[in-house]
XYZ file of C-alpha atoms in Angstrom:
556
model
C 0.000 0.000 0.000
C 2.963 2.310 0.344
C 4.350 4.231 3.267
C 2.221 7.353 2.719
C -1.196 5.713 2.897
C -1.712 6.350 6.582
C -0.657 9.972 6.588
C -4.217 11.217 6.252
C -4.904 9.776 9.719
C -2.660 12.251 11.518
C -5.167 14.935 12.380
C -5.113 16.825 15.674
C -8.132 16.531 17.966
C -9.149 20.043 17.061
C -8.718 20.444 13.282
C -8.772 24.223 13.682
C -5.708 24.124 15.947
C -2.837 24.731 13.528
C -0.244 25.080 16.274
C 0.072 21.389 17.092
C 2.637 19.619 14.920
C 4.359 20.889 11.820
C 1.828 19.741 9.245
C 0.455 22.422 6.953
C -3.301 22.642 6.822
C -5.444 23.909 3.997
C -9.014 25.189 3.942
C -9.652 23.670 0.540
C -12.199 21.099 1.696
C -14.958 22.051 4.124
C -16.854 19.764 6.496
C -19.344 21.925 8.351
C -17.298 24.597 10.136
C -14.194 22.395 10.321
C -11.162 23.187 8.195
C -9.961 20.026 6.469
C -6.314 19.458 5.659
C -4.663 18.125 2.575
C -4.140 14.744 4.222
C -7.774 13.833 4.776
C -8.924 10.920 2.659
C -11.068 11.893 -0.314
C -13.677 9.132 -0.445
C -14.432 9.986 -4.076
C -10.933 9.012 -5.222
C -9.617 6.633 -2.556
C -8.760 3.054 -3.488
C -9.946 0.037 -1.526
C -6.555 -0.196 0.178
C -6.699 3.423 1.260
C -10.259 3.080 2.545
C -9.126 0.119 4.653
C -6.848 2.454 6.625
C -9.977 4.049 8.143
C -11.096 2.715 11.536
C -13.457 -0.233 11.214
C -13.283 -0.470 7.418
C -12.318 -3.953 6.237
C -11.987 -5.274 2.699
C -15.702 -6.026 2.329
C -16.783 -2.574 3.504
C -14.156 -0.908 1.311
C -15.491 -2.801 -1.695
C -19.027 -1.734 -0.793
C -17.919 1.907 -0.671
C -16.298 1.725 -4.107
C -19.263 -0.104 -5.676
C -21.784 2.295 -4.157
C -19.653 5.252 -5.288
C -19.722 3.922 -8.848
C -23.493 3.436 -8.686
C -24.280 7.022 -7.678
C -21.508 8.710 -9.656
C -19.613 9.925 -6.605
C -20.485 11.097 -3.101
C -21.948 14.599 -2.824
C -21.354 14.981 0.908
C -19.632 13.033 3.662
C -22.976 12.018 5.202
C -23.803 10.017 2.047
C -21.273 7.427 3.205
C -23.723 6.302 5.897
C -25.895 4.767 3.177
C -23.182 2.227 2.325
C -23.704 -1.283 3.657
C -21.385 -1.794 6.620
C -21.024 1.902 7.519
C -24.209 3.346 9.005
C -24.533 6.377 11.269
C -22.458 4.975 14.131
C -19.376 4.139 12.100
C -19.658 7.404 10.159
C -19.333 9.345 13.426
C -16.058 7.539 14.074
C -14.442 8.240 10.716
C -16.027 11.489 9.479
C -13.208 13.700 10.785
C -10.728 11.695 8.693
C -12.471 11.950 5.334
C -13.696 14.581 2.909
C -15.596 14.817 -0.354
C -14.275 16.865 -3.243
C -14.147 16.972 -7.020
C -11.298 15.438 -8.929
C -10.253 18.802 -10.353
C -8.834 20.080 -7.044
C -5.623 18.228 -6.402
C -5.106 19.978 -3.077
C -7.993 17.980 -1.699
C -6.544 14.560 -2.467
C -4.416 12.400 -0.254
C -0.959 11.878 -1.852
C -1.544 8.285 -2.940
C -5.132 9.027 -4.002
C -3.769 11.749 -6.271
C -1.299 9.362 -7.860
C -4.014 6.780 -8.381
C -6.338 9.392 -9.819
C -3.746 10.558 -12.325
C -2.979 7.010 -13.362
C -6.628 6.077 -13.886
C -8.350 9.342 -14.696
C -9.661 7.832 -17.911
C -11.724 5.254 -16.004
C -13.048 7.324 -13.073
C -15.713 9.977 -12.848
C -19.037 9.868 -14.679
C -19.663 7.737 -17.755
C -21.099 10.159 -20.302
C -22.573 7.262 -22.272
C -24.877 6.153 -19.443
C -25.338 9.262 -17.260
C -28.821 10.730 -16.971
C -29.420 14.469 -17.423
C -29.748 14.862 -13.656
C -26.382 13.168 -13.148
C -24.698 15.248 -15.850
C -25.886 18.426 -14.151
C -23.871 17.454 -11.079
C -20.683 17.994 -13.104
C -19.227 21.420 -12.492
C -19.791 23.523 -15.622
C -22.670 21.466 -17.048
C -25.966 23.341 -17.098
C -29.404 21.843 -17.637
C -29.354 22.913 -21.278
C -25.953 21.353 -21.931
C -27.018 18.147 -20.158
C -30.032 17.935 -22.484
C -27.775 18.533 -25.489
C -25.413 15.727 -24.429
C -28.255 13.238 -24.085
C -29.824 14.384 -27.370
C -26.495 14.034 -29.209
C -25.971 10.574 -27.703
C -29.458 9.482 -28.771
C -28.936 10.704 -32.340
C -25.320 9.663 -32.977
C -24.857 6.763 -30.594
C -22.363 6.399 -27.722
C -19.392 8.748 -27.473
C -16.154 7.104 -28.600
C -13.903 9.484 -26.663
C -14.110 12.444 -24.318
C -13.013 14.725 -27.157
C -16.276 13.955 -28.963
C -18.024 16.203 -26.448
C -16.917 19.280 -28.420
C -19.394 18.223 -31.091
C -22.224 18.893 -28.658
C -23.862 22.307 -28.840
C -22.513 24.806 -26.259
C -19.453 22.694 -25.397
C -16.166 24.175 -26.565
C -12.567 23.170 -25.921
C -12.357 25.454 -22.875
C -15.330 23.817 -21.175
C -14.046 20.384 -22.161
C -10.761 21.069 -20.361
C -12.698 21.957 -17.213
C -14.760 18.780 -17.158
C -12.505 16.144 -18.720
C -11.242 14.871 -15.365
C -14.811 14.492 -14.092
C -15.996 12.206 -16.887
C -14.982 9.119 -18.822
C -16.233 7.072 -21.772
C -17.225 3.438 -21.530
C -19.268 2.073 -24.406
C -20.364 -1.334 -23.174
C -20.875 -1.112 -19.466
C -23.129 -3.789 -17.999
C -25.562 -2.539 -15.387
C -24.481 -3.285 -11.845
C -26.606 -5.635 -9.789
C -24.738 -5.152 -6.528
C -26.851 -4.086 -3.579
C -25.133 -1.740 -1.188
C -27.001 -0.227 1.701
C -30.198 -1.491 0.124
C -29.663 0.396 -3.167
C -29.802 -1.975 -6.116
C -28.467 -0.345 -9.250
C -30.535 -2.006 -11.960
C -33.150 -0.759 -14.375
C -35.821 -3.055 -12.951
C -38.568 -1.816 -10.693
C -38.078 -2.608 -7.035
C -40.688 -4.463 -4.983
C -42.594 -2.175 -2.676
C -45.935 -2.082 -0.845
C -47.009 0.711 -3.142
C -46.024 2.123 -6.491
C -42.842 4.056 -7.048
C -43.173 7.350 -8.778
C -40.188 9.194 -10.233
C -38.227 8.353 -13.356
C -34.466 8.612 -13.205
C -34.319 10.830 -16.288
C -36.458 13.625 -14.840
C -34.383 16.769 -15.046
C -35.775 18.210 -11.842
C -34.285 15.479 -9.630
C -31.033 16.154 -7.802
C -28.070 13.854 -8.411
C -26.835 11.409 -5.810
C -29.923 9.245 -5.367
C -31.061 5.919 -6.812
C -30.221 6.952 -10.368
C -31.512 3.971 -12.335
C -34.834 3.088 -10.722
C -37.688 3.373 -13.210
C -41.165 3.617 -11.758
C -44.557 5.235 -12.227
C -47.419 6.570 -10.143
C -50.650 4.583 -9.790
C -52.882 4.905 -12.830
C -55.985 6.581 -11.457
C -59.037 8.427 -12.680
C -59.775 11.140 -10.117
C -63.391 11.459 -8.943
C -65.551 14.075 -10.573
C -66.466 15.655 -7.261
C -69.863 13.964 -7.347
C -71.476 11.142 -5.363
C -74.870 9.889 -6.552
C -75.131 13.003 -8.681
C -74.546 15.327 -5.729
C -71.434 17.493 -5.260
C -69.023 16.299 -2.582
C -65.795 17.538 -1.027
C -63.041 15.354 0.401
C -61.412 16.298 3.692
C -58.333 14.441 4.922
C -55.741 14.248 7.685
C -52.096 13.277 7.321
C -49.292 13.256 9.872
C -46.118 13.919 7.883
C -43.751 12.465 10.507
C -41.244 15.136 11.409
C -41.547 17.140 8.196
C -38.765 19.725 8.040
C -37.972 21.959 5.074
C -35.272 19.504 4.028
C -37.761 16.647 4.029
C -40.344 18.709 2.148
C -37.710 19.546 -0.473
C -36.953 15.867 -1.073
C -38.382 15.279 -4.579
C -39.796 11.918 -3.529
C -41.615 13.271 -0.484
C -42.833 16.282 -2.426
C -44.209 14.134 -5.213
C -45.891 11.631 -2.897
C -47.689 14.367 -0.951
C -48.776 16.428 -3.959
C -49.787 13.519 -6.181
C -51.694 11.839 -3.347
C -53.801 14.990 -2.983
C -54.475 15.182 -6.716
C -55.079 11.474 -7.304
C -57.511 11.169 -4.407
C -59.293 14.471 -5.078
C -58.504 15.779 -1.582
C -59.520 19.419 -1.268
C -58.804 20.140 2.401
C -55.924 18.522 4.272
C -55.105 18.803 7.971
C -51.387 18.219 8.530
C -49.536 17.310 11.739
C -45.912 16.998 12.849
C -44.289 19.840 10.912
C -40.823 20.554 12.315
C -40.513 23.778 10.297
C -43.439 26.155 9.821
C -42.242 26.839 6.275
C -42.306 23.161 5.265
C -46.008 23.040 4.352
C -45.606 25.894 1.901
C -43.190 23.749 -0.150
C -46.074 21.467 -1.132
C -48.360 24.427 -1.734
C -45.865 25.976 -4.162
C -45.339 22.671 -5.962
C -49.066 22.155 -6.454
C -49.449 25.663 -7.864
C -46.294 25.855 -9.980
C -45.611 22.230 -10.897
C -41.839 21.775 -11.102
C -41.801 17.971 -10.828
C -42.510 16.054 -14.020
C -45.415 14.082 -12.556
C -47.107 17.275 -11.356
C -46.591 18.965 -14.727
C -48.022 15.946 -16.549
C -51.200 15.846 -14.449
C -53.852 16.283 -17.143
C -56.616 17.588 -14.894
C -56.776 21.004 -13.171
C -54.482 21.148 -10.149
C -56.425 23.901 -8.438
C -55.251 26.959 -6.541
C -53.743 25.904 -3.240
C -53.201 27.832 -0.033
C -51.733 26.883 3.310
C -51.593 28.066 6.889
C -49.515 26.814 9.832
C -50.095 27.289 13.551
C -48.246 30.207 15.130
C -47.415 28.101 18.195
C -46.201 24.495 18.524
C -48.976 21.935 18.802
C -46.909 18.873 19.639
C -43.509 17.348 20.253
C -41.396 14.864 18.351
C -38.003 13.287 18.816
C -36.491 16.282 17.011
C -38.215 19.010 19.007
C -41.503 20.883 18.865
C -43.826 20.426 15.933
C -46.604 22.430 14.303
C -49.925 21.692 12.635
C -51.351 23.226 9.504
C -53.951 23.167 6.759
C -53.620 22.894 2.988
C -56.665 23.537 0.799
C -57.722 24.105 -2.796
C -59.392 27.512 -2.889
C -60.608 26.953 -6.463
C -63.019 24.339 -5.064
C -64.999 26.964 -3.200
C -63.162 26.557 0.107
C -62.276 29.680 2.079
C -60.570 30.029 5.439
C -62.415 32.255 7.873
C -60.048 32.096 10.866
C -57.654 29.768 12.675
C -56.151 29.660 16.163
C -54.383 27.334 18.587
C -56.511 26.346 21.554
C -54.376 26.712 24.645
C -54.308 23.740 26.992
C -54.023 24.261 30.751
C -50.611 23.923 32.411
C -50.912 21.304 35.119
C -47.345 20.431 36.041
C -44.662 22.351 37.875
C -42.257 22.949 35.002
C -44.736 24.992 32.983
C -45.179 22.454 30.174
C -48.503 21.388 28.708
C -49.578 17.817 29.427
C -52.606 18.129 27.147
C -52.129 18.509 23.381
C -52.732 21.889 21.810
C -55.512 21.762 19.243
C -55.464 23.833 16.061
C -59.003 25.013 15.326
C -60.048 26.580 12.029
C -63.339 27.678 10.485
C -63.708 26.985 6.762
C -66.479 28.097 4.448
C -67.340 25.164 2.174
C -70.340 25.759 -0.039
C -73.170 26.911 2.213
C -71.597 25.353 5.311
C -69.276 26.832 7.860
C -67.183 23.849 8.879
C -65.299 23.809 12.176
C -62.140 21.729 11.824
C -60.058 20.751 14.852
C -56.556 19.501 14.019
C -55.233 17.060 16.656
C -51.704 15.765 17.248
C -51.543 13.439 20.242
C -48.455 11.471 21.217
C -48.359 7.753 21.909
C -45.847 6.223 24.296
C -44.482 4.164 21.413
C -44.028 5.637 17.961
C -45.922 3.905 15.157
C -43.745 1.457 13.297
C -41.067 1.602 15.962
C -39.408 -1.777 16.377
C -39.046 -1.155 20.090
C -42.803 -1.369 20.443
C -43.370 -4.510 18.385
C -44.174 -6.580 21.448
C -46.862 -4.182 22.608
C -50.491 -4.652 21.703
C -52.650 -1.801 20.488
C -54.386 -1.664 23.849
C -51.084 -1.151 25.639
C -50.156 1.919 23.601
C -51.376 4.960 25.499
C -51.785 8.423 24.074
C -52.142 11.864 25.598
C -55.474 12.755 27.118
C -57.597 15.520 25.649
C -58.170 18.405 28.002
C -61.575 18.299 29.738
C -61.976 21.964 28.825
C -62.357 20.955 25.186
C -65.967 20.001 25.927
C -66.940 23.650 26.332
C -65.363 24.433 22.973
C -67.054 21.515 21.255
C -70.484 22.437 22.589
C -70.242 25.855 20.945
C -69.586 24.410 17.490
C -72.178 22.960 15.128
C -70.707 21.474 11.942
C -67.704 19.914 13.671
C -64.984 17.572 12.428
C -62.057 16.584 14.657
C -59.269 14.842 12.811
C -55.588 14.069 13.080
C -53.119 11.747 14.779
C -54.753 10.520 17.999
C -51.888 8.201 18.928
C -54.199 5.243 19.608
C -57.349 3.481 18.442
C -60.750 5.190 18.697
C -61.725 2.762 21.462
C -59.185 4.053 23.995
C -60.506 5.719 27.139
C -58.503 8.902 26.475
C -61.045 9.741 23.744
C -64.139 9.350 25.934
C -64.479 13.126 25.947
C -65.347 12.971 22.229
C -67.914 10.235 22.724
C -69.575 12.238 25.491
C -70.204 14.998 22.969
C -71.853 12.477 20.611
C -69.003 12.544 18.113
C -68.480 9.474 15.964
C -65.190 8.046 14.640
C -65.336 7.181 10.931
C -62.377 4.751 10.969
C -62.943 1.584 13.041
C -60.177 0.317 15.322
C -59.785 -2.742 13.065
C -58.631 -0.578 10.163
C -54.962 0.326 10.459
C -53.593 3.735 9.463
C -49.824 3.320 9.803
C -47.502 1.989 7.097
C -43.896 0.974 6.485
C -42.023 -0.961 3.822
C -41.771 -3.876 6.257
C -45.442 -3.709 7.259
C -47.324 -2.285 4.260
C -50.742 -3.148 5.677
C -50.042 -1.468 9.021
C -50.456 -2.627 12.592
C -52.381 0.165 14.398
C -55.248 2.537 14.053
C -53.705 5.875 15.015
C -55.318 8.465 12.735
C -59.019 9.192 12.492
C -61.820 11.561 11.581
C -64.486 12.268 14.204
C -67.681 14.066 13.166
C -70.562 15.651 15.059
C -74.135 14.409 14.733
C -75.090 17.376 12.550
C -72.193 16.730 10.208
C -72.996 13.014 10.073
C -76.107 14.016 8.122
C -74.014 15.259 5.200
C -71.408 12.493 5.428
C -71.552 10.538 2.156
C -70.643 7.263 3.857
C -67.284 7.086 2.083
C -64.139 7.150 4.192
C -60.830 5.531 3.284
C -57.218 5.023 4.303
C -54.915 5.742 1.346
C -52.094 3.209 0.945
C -51.250 3.419 -2.750
C -48.459 5.648 -4.004
C -46.922 6.462 -0.606
C -43.393 5.205 -1.390
C -40.811 6.697 -3.690
C -37.297 5.685 -4.787
C -35.934 9.057 -3.648
C -37.107 8.611 -0.056
C -34.579 6.994 2.326
C -35.643 3.772 4.022
C -33.199 3.338 6.910
C -29.919 3.007 4.951
C -31.696 2.041 1.758
C -34.040 3.817 -0.682
C -37.686 3.474 -1.630
C -39.173 4.422 1.740
C -42.542 5.893 2.668
C -43.142 9.633 2.877
C -44.543 9.149 6.389
C -45.299 6.257 8.687
C -48.897 7.516 8.729
C -51.377 7.053 5.879
C -53.735 9.823 4.781
C -57.284 9.297 6.059
C -59.973 10.736 3.789
C -63.657 11.460 4.506
C -66.217 12.642 1.979
C -69.061 15.087 2.622
C -71.920 16.416 0.540
C -71.870 20.143 -0.049
C -74.730 22.464 -0.889
C -73.692 24.910 -3.623
C -77.027 26.720 -3.625
C -76.041 29.672 -1.441
C -72.373 29.733 -2.341
C -71.688 28.434 -5.814
C -68.646 26.206 -5.945
C -66.117 27.578 -8.373
C -65.026 25.293 -11.160
C -61.418 24.000 -11.201
C -59.076 26.594 -12.556
C -61.294 29.596 -11.746
C -59.653 32.547 -10.090
C -60.546 32.938 -6.423
C -60.398 36.330 -4.745
C -58.384 36.295 -1.500
C -60.245 37.224 1.666
C -57.465 39.554 2.665
C -59.476 41.217 5.395
C -59.814 38.088 7.511
C -57.020 35.779 6.462
C -54.041 35.437 8.783
C -50.795 36.813 7.509
C -49.169 33.377 7.356
C -51.655 32.047 4.829
C -49.996 31.209 1.544
């Protein structure tokens, strides 16, 4: 392996402390706020032998790293290494201060032996321009979306590139640009697809088994590089309802806990597509959302529905509507990552208007000033001739749904928070009332007796499960529900469902693999008749005037 292979290991405890030792440090490669020196190992260029000098990396793991690196066209960030079989989050914490990720054009970021190896084999490393998708090509520094399209178009018309120099024949690529990218690409004309599975990612062109349908194609230009690049899949083939039931107009109201949805999660193209397409495919017009870690996260889906940047959204052949969103000003729950918020997402072109919304404060009953009862997010919506009172609930169970640590517990043993007794006074004052959300347990649990006392009825029976995972696609618990008042039961169409189709996506992580679910909760949908006589429902696509005088400032 050579005497210089281990030199990248000699890093002081504090990488910002340049006074210890005589090594010269460089700020060429960044890892967070830490300055990385020239001797850190570049995992995008390191050989198997060099990778084996890292703590806990044996020959098998080193081979997995190299194979996974080839599958995805190079690591984009150090954290991507955790997806490799044999690494994981624990081992990454041990080695992350000894590695870095950089492009092959910056020699100052290579370890000495990695640099020699890179120079010797630069013709066979990088990205294969004969197999790369447009999204992958755009990850190359200097390649824009337009140039990536031109490369693929040229390849389709003239066949595989015979050499890197052939790139100058592509529109908008000159010799200057070629010099900048030549060390990031290579040409291989007859490369067999890899069938190695590393960290659960199988790099083949076959569809992967899943409890539901996958949704994004690898050649969509709006997907970021670095994911499962060769998985081909489609959304379920559906015909959306016409908004009628037995000849009468109906509206679909739903609840969906998005399981710790931050802005980063909402920006994941797989999560974004699953959420938006589920709304469109199931004709959901009003959605109550729980477990938002960032208040801005819900607006990501609202923007996507209105603007349509993903290919599947753009290709939707029916009207998408005009969507708006609002998120609670105060936290309404807690998750393992901190406080969470609740919100609403609705299609205003369907004749739905928000009148007002507010968080119902729960009493403080313990000494540290925290709330033992969940905060409810109440909103009044105008739907047709009805003023609907919607109460958004996020209650915590002692064991998270789908958590392996709770697999030995029965549904009866899982306890949730108790609704505040003061909610009864609020419920009595409301007429057309629907209470929906994540209740943390089945509708039979005693914690929900307060709802039964007010003559509310749960639409989802305890025998119908509402959670989902790739390991348990049919679910194991009834956690989410829709409760309606007696007056609202009169306009209930009798149709209520738990959506399970189309909730996975190849771009969603599943532990250290891909093809996971957008949330471990399924959307629960209830359908109600609406009376358009006094307030005509606008047709899809019609412009809706904002009620600026009464809408909260955070409405999108």
